[in-house]
CSV table of C-alpha atoms in Angstrom, one decimal:
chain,number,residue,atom,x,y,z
O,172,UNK,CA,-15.4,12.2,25.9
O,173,UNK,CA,-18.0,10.4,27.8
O,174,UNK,CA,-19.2,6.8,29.5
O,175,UNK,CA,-16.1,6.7,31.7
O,176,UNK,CA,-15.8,2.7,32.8
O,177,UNK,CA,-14.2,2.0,35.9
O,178,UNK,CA,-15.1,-1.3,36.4
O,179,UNK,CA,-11.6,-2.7,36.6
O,180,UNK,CA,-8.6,-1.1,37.7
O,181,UNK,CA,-8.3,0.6,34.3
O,182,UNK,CA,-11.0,3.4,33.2
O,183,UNK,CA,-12.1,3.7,29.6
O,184,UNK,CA,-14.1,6.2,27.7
O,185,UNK,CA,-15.8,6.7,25.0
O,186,UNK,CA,-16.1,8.7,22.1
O,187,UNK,CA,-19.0,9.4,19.7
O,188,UNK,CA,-16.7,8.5,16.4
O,189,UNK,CA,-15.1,5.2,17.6
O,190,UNK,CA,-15.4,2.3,15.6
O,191,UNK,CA,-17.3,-1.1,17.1
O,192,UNK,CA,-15.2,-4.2,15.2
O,193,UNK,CA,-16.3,-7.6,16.7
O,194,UNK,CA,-18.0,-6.3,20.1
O,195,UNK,CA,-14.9,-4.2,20.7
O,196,UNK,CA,-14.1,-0.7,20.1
O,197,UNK,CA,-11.4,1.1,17.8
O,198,UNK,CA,-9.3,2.3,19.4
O,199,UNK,CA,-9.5,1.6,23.0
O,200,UNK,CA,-9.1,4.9,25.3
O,201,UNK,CA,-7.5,4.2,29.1
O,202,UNK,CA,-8.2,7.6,31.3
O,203,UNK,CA,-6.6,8.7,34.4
O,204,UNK,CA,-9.2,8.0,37.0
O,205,UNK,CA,-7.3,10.5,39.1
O,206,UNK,CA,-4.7,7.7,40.6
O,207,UNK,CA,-1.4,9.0,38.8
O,208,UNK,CA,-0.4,12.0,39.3
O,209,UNK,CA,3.2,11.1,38.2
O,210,UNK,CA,4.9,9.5,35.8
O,211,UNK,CA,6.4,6.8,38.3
O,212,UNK,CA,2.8,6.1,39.6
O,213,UNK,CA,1.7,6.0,35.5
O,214,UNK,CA,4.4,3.3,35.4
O,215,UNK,CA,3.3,1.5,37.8
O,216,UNK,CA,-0.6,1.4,36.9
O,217,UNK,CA,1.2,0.1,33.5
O,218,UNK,CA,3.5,-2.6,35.1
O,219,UNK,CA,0.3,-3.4,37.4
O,220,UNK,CA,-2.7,-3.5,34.3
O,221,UNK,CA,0.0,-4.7,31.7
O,222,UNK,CA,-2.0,-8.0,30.7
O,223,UNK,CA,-5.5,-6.3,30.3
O,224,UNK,CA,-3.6,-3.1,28.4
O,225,UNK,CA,-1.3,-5.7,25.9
O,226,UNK,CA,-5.2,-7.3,25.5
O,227,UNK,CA,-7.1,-5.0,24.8
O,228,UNK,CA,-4.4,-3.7,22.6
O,229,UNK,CA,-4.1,-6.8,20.3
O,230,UNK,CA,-8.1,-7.1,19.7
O,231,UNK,CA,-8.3,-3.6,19.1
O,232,UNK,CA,-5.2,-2.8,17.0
O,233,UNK,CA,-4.6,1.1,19.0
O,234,UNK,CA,-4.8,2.6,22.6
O,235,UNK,CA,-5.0,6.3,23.9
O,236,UNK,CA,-4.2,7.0,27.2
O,237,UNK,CA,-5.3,10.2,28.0
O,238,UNK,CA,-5.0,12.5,31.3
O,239,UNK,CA,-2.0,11.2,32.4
O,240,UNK,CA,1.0,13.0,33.6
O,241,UNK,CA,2.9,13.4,30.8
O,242,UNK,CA,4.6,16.6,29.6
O,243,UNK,CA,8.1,16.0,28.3
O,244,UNK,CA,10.3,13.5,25.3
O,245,UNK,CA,11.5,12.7,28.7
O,246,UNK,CA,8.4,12.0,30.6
O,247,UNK,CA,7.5,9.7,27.3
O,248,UNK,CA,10.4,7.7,27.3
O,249,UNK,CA,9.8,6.8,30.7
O,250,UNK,CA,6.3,5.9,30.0
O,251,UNK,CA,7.1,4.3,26.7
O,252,UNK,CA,10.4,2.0,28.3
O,253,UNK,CA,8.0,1.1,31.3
O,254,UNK,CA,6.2,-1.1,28.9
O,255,UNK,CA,10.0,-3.2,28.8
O,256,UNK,CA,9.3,-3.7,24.9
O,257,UNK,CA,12.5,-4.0,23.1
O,258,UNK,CA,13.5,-0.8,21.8
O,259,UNK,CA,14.3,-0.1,18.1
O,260,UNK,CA,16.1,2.9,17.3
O,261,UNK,CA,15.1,5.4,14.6
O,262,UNK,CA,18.8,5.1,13.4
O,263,UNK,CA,18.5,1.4,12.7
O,264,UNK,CA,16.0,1.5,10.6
O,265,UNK,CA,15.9,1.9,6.8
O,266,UNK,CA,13.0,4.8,6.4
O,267,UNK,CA,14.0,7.8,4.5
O,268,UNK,CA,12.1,10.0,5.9
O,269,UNK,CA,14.3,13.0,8.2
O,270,UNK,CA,13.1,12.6,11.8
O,271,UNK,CA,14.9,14.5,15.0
O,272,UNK,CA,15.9,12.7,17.6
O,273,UNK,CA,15.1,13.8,21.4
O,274,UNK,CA,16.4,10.7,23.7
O,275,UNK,CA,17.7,7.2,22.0
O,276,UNK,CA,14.1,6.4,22.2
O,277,UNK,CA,12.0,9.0,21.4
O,278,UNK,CA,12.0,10.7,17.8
O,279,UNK,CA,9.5,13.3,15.9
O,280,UNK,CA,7.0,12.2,14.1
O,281,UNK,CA,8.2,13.6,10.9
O,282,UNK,CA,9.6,16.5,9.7
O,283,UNK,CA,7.6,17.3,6.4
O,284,UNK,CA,5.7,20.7,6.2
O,285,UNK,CA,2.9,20.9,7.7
O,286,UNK,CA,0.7,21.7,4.8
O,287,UNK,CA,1.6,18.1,3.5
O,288,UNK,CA,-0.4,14.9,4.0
O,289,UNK,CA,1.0,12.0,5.2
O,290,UNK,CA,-1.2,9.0,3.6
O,291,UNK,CA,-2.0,5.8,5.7
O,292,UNK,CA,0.7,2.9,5.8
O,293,UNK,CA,1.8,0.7,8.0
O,294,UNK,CA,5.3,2.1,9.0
O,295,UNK,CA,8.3,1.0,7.6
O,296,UNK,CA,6.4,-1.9,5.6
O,297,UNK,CA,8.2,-0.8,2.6
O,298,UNK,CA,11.5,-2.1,4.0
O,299,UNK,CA,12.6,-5.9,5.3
O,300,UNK,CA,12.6,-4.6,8.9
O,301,UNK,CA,9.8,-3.1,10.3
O,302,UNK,CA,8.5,-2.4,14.3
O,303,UNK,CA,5.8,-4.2,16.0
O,304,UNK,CA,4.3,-1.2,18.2
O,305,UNK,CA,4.5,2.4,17.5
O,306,UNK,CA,4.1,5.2,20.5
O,307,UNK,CA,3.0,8.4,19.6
O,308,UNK,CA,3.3,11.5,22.0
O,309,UNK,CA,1.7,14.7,21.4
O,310,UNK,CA,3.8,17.1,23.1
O,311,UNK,CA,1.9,19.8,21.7
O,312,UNK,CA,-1.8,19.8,19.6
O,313,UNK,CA,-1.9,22.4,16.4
O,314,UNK,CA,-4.5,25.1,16.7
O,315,UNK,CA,-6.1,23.3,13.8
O,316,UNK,CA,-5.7,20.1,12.4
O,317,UNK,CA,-3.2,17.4,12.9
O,318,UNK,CA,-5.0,14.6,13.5
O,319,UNK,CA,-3.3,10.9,13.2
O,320,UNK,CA,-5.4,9.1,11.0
O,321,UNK,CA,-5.4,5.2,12.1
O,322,UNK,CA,-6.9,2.7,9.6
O,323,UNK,CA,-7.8,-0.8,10.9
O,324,UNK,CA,-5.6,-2.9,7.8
O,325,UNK,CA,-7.5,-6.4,8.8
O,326,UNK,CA,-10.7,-4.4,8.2
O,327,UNK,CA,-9.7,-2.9,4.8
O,328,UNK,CA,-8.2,-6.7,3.5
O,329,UNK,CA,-11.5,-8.0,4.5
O,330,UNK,CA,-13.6,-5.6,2.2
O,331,UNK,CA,-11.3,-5.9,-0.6
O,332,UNK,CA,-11.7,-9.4,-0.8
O,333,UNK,CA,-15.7,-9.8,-0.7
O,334,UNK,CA,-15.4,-6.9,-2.9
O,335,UNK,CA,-12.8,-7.5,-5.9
O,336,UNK,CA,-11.3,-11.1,-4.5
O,337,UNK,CA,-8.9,-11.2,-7.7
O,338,UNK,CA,-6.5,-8.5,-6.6
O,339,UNK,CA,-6.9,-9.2,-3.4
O,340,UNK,CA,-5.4,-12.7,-4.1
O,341,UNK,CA,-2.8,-11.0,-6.6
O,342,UNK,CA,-1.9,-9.1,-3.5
O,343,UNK,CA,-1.2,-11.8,-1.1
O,344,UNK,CA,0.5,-14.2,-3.7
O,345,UNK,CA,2.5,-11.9,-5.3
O,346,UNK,CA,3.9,-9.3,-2.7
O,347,UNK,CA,5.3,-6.0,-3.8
O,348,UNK,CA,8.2,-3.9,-4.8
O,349,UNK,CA,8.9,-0.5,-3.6
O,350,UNK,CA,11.5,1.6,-5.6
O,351,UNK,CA,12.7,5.0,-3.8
O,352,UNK,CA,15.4,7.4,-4.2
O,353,UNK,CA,17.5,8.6,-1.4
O,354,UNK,CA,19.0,11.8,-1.7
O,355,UNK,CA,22.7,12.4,-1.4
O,356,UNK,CA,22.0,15.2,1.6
O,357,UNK,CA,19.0,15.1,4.0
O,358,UNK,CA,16.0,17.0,2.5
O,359,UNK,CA,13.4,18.0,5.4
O,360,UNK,CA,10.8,19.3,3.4
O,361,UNK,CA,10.7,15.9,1.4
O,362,UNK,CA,8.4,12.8,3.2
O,363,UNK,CA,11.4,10.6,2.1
O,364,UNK,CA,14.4,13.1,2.4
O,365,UNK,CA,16.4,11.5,4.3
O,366,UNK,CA,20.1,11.0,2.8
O,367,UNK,CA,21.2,7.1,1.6
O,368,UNK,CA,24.1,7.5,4.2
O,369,UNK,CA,22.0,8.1,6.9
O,370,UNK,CA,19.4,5.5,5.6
O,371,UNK,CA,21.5,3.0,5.5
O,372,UNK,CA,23.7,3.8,8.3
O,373,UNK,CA,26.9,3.9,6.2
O,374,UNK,CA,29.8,6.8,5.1
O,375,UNK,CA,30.9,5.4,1.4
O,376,UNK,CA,29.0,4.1,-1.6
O,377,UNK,CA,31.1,0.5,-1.1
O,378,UNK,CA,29.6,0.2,2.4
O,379,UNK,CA,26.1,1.4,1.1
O,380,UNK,CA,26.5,-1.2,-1.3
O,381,UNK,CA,27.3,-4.0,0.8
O,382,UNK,CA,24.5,-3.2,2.8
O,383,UNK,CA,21.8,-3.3,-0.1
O,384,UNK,CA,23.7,-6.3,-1.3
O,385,UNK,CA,22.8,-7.7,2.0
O,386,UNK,CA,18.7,-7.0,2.6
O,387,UNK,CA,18.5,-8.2,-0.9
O,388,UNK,CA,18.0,-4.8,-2.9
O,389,UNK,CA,18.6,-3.8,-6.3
O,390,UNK,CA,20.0,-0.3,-6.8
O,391,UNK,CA,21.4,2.5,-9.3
O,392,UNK,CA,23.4,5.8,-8.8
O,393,UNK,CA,22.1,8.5,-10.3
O,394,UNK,CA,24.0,11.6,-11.4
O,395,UNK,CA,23.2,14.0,-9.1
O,396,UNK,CA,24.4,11.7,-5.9
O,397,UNK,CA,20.8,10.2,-5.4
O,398,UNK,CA,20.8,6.2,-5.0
O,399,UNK,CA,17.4,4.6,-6.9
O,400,UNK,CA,16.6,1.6,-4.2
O,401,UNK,CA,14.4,-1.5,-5.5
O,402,UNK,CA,13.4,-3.6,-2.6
O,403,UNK,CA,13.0,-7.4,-2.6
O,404,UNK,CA,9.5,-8.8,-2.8
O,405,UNK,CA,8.0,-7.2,0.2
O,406,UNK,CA,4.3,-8.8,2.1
O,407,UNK,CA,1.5,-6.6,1.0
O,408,UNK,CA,-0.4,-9.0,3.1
O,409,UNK,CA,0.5,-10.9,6.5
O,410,UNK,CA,-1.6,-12.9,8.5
O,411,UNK,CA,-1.6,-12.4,12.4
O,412,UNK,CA,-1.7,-15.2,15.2
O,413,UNK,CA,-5.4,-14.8,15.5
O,414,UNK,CA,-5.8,-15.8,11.8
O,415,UNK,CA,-6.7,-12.3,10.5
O,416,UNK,CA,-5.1,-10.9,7.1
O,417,UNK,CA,-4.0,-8.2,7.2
O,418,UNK,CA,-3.3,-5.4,4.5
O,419,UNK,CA,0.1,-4.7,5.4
O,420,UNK,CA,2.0,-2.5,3.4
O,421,UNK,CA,2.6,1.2,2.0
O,422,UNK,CA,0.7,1.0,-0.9
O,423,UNK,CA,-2.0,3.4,-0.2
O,424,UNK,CA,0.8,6.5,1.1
O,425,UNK,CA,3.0,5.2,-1.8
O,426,UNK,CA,0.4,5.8,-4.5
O,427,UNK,CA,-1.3,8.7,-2.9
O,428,UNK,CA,1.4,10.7,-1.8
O,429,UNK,CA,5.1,10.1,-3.4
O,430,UNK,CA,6.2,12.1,-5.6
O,431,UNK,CA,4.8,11.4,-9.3
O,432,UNK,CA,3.9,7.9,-8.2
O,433,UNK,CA,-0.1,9.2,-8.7
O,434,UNK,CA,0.7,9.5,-12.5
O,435,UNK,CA,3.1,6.9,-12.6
O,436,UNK,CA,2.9,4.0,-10.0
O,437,UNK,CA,4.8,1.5,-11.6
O,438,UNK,CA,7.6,3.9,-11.1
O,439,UNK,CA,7.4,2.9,-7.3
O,440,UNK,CA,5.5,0.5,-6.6
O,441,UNK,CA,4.6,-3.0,-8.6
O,442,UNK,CA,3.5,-6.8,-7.5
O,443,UNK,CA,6.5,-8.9,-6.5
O,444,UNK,CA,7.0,-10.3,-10.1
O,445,UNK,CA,7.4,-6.4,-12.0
O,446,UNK,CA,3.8,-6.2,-12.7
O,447,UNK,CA,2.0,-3.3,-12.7
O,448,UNK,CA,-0.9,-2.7,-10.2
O,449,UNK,CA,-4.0,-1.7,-11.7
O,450,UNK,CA,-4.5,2.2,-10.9
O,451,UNK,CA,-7.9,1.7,-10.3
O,452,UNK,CA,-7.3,-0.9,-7.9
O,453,UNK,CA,-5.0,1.3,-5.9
O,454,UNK,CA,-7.7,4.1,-6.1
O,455,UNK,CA,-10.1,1.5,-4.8
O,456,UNK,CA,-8.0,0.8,-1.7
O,457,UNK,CA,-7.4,4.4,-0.8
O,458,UNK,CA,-10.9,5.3,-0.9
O,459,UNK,CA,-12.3,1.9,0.9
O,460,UNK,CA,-9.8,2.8,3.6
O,461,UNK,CA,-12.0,6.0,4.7
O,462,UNK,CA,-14.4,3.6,6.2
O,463,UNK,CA,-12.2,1.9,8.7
O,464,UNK,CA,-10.6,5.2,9.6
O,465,UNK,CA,-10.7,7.0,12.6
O,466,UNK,CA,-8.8,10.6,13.3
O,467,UNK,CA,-7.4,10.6,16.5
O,468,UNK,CA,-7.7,14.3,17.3
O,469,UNK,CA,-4.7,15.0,20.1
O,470,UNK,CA,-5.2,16.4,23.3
O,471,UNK,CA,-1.8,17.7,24.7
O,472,UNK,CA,-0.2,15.2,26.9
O,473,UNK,CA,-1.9,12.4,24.7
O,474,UNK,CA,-0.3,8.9,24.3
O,475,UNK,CA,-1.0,6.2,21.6
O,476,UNK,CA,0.2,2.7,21.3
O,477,UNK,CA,-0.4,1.4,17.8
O,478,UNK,CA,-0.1,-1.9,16.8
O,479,UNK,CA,2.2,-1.7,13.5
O,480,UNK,CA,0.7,-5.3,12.0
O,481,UNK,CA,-2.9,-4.1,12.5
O,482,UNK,CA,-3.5,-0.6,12.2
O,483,UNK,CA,-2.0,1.8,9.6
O,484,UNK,CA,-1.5,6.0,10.5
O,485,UNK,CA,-1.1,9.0,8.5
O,486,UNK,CA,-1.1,12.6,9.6
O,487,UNK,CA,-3.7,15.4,8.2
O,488,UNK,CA,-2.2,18.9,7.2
O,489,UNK,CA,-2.4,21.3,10.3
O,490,UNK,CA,-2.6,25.0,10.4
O,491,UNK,CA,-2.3,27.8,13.0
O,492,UNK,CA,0.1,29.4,14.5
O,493,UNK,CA,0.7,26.6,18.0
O,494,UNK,CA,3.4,23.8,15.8
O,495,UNK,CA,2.2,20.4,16.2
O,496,UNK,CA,4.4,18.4,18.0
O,497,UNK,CA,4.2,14.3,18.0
O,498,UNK,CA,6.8,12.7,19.0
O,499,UNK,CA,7.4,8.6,18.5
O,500,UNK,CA,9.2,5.7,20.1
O,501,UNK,CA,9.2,2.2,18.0
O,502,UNK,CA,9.2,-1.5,19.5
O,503,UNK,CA,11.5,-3.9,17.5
O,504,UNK,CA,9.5,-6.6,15.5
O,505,UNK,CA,8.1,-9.6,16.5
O,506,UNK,CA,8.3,-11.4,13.0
């Protein structure tokens, strides 16, 4: 880290891989200029700088504050609530994938091995209720690897349609589907193993039901207890307040890294009207994604603020012996 900026009462730094997008940087990095040595005082710089940090934020799409007095799920949720976004609990939610809750708030990242790759998306895009901000919190770096991916969606949209404007405009018209299966018990080792009761926050198959019936799914049982979920058409492209579009979906994590969807995507994902999307299309996002990409390599005591409608994240497969341990709070939507 380097060029530390202090001319305001926030200090930025800079790092040799981040992204320039419109004479600003991607992601933004706030440092400790030695004024907080506690998490109240780290509130109150927040409560204090809130307008420039919400700023710099929304141009950008993703903050890292770094050096602050952070150590704890508990210290994080402090941080995290002194920002007086509404919260949006982990249980509310409709994503399958089994997380471990440390406060109301605060949640783990996810609980897949860590030899598995979680692909960019845009979290919980490939439901009808989705957060506005992400926090991530690394508790704890891995001896190697780890990093959070973030991928600047407006960026990627942009791309596509100079380069192949067709399915870019078959995107935007027609939306998407998402089909997944939930699994009659919670699976850990799965990305998308969490159970359909706890998914959908319900005890019977009449309740779960009702509850599909009412977000507008589609749905079978399947023998072994699993529930096969078709969404309603879903965005796979919003537009923000500032006029940018935005590739908002989980297309590329869908296609690159659910299970047999790589050999078979119409098995998860299709347009909005049950057509298939060309697999060399979907190839074509994924790998025009690496060039708005950049891997946030965490530092323990770390904190991101993502901006769900701009950015997309991932995670890349870690190794050692030190676990990796990110942990996440969620703001509710603003759509």
């Amino acid at each position: 880290m380097k060029n530390v900026n202090n001319s305001s009462a926030v200090a930025y730094a800079s790092v040799p891989t981040q992204h320039n997008y419109n004479g600003g940087v991607f992601p933004e990095i706030v440092v400790n200029n030695e004024n907080c040595s506690t998490v109240e005082e780290t509130v109150a710089f927040v409560k204090a700088n809130q307008a420039e940090l919400e700023a710099k934020l929304a141009k950008s799409g993703a903050l890292l504050f770094r050096g602050f007095p952070l150590d704890s799920a508990e210290t994080f949720d402090v941080f995290s609530a002194g920002f007086d976004y509404p919260n949006f609990t982990y249980q509310e939610s409709l994503s399958n994938a089994v997380r471990i809750n440390y406060t109301e708030r605060v949640f783990t990242a996810n609980e897949a091995p860590k030899d598995v790759e979680i692909f960019l998306h845009h979290e919980m895009a490939q439901t009808p209720i989705s957060p506005s901000k992400l926090f991530f919190f690394c508790k704890t770096a891995a001896d190697e690897g780890g990093a959070t991916p973030l991928c600047r969606s407006d960026k990627l949209f942009e791309a596509l349609k100079a380069e192949n404007p067709a399915l870019a405009n078959d995107f935007k018209e027609k939306g998407l589907k998402y089909t997944t299966t939930m699994p009659a018990a919670n699976d850990a080792n799965s990305g998308q193993g969490r159970s359909w009761k706890s998914t959908l926050s319900v005890e019977t198959v009449e309740e779960g039901e009702a509850k599909l019936k009412e977000l507008g799914y589609s749905w079978e049982w399947l023998e072994n207890g699993s529930l096969k979920a078709i969404t309603p058409v879903l965005p796979a492209v919003i537009e923000l307040d500032d006029g940018s579009e935005v590739f908002y979906n989980q297309l590329i994590a869908a296609y690159m890294g659910w299970k047999g969807v790589r050999e078979n995507p119409s098995s998860a994902i299709t347009f909005g009207d049950g057509s298939a999307i060309p697999k060399e299309g979907l190839e074509r996002v994924a790998a025009l994604s690496e060039d708005f990409t950049f891997d946030l390599e965490w530092q323990d005591g770390d904190v991101a603020i993502v901006d769900n409608y701009r950015a997309m994240h991932g995670r890349r497969p870690y190794s050692g012996d030190r676990k990796r341990v990110v942990l996440v709070a969620l703001v509710a939507s603003e759509r």
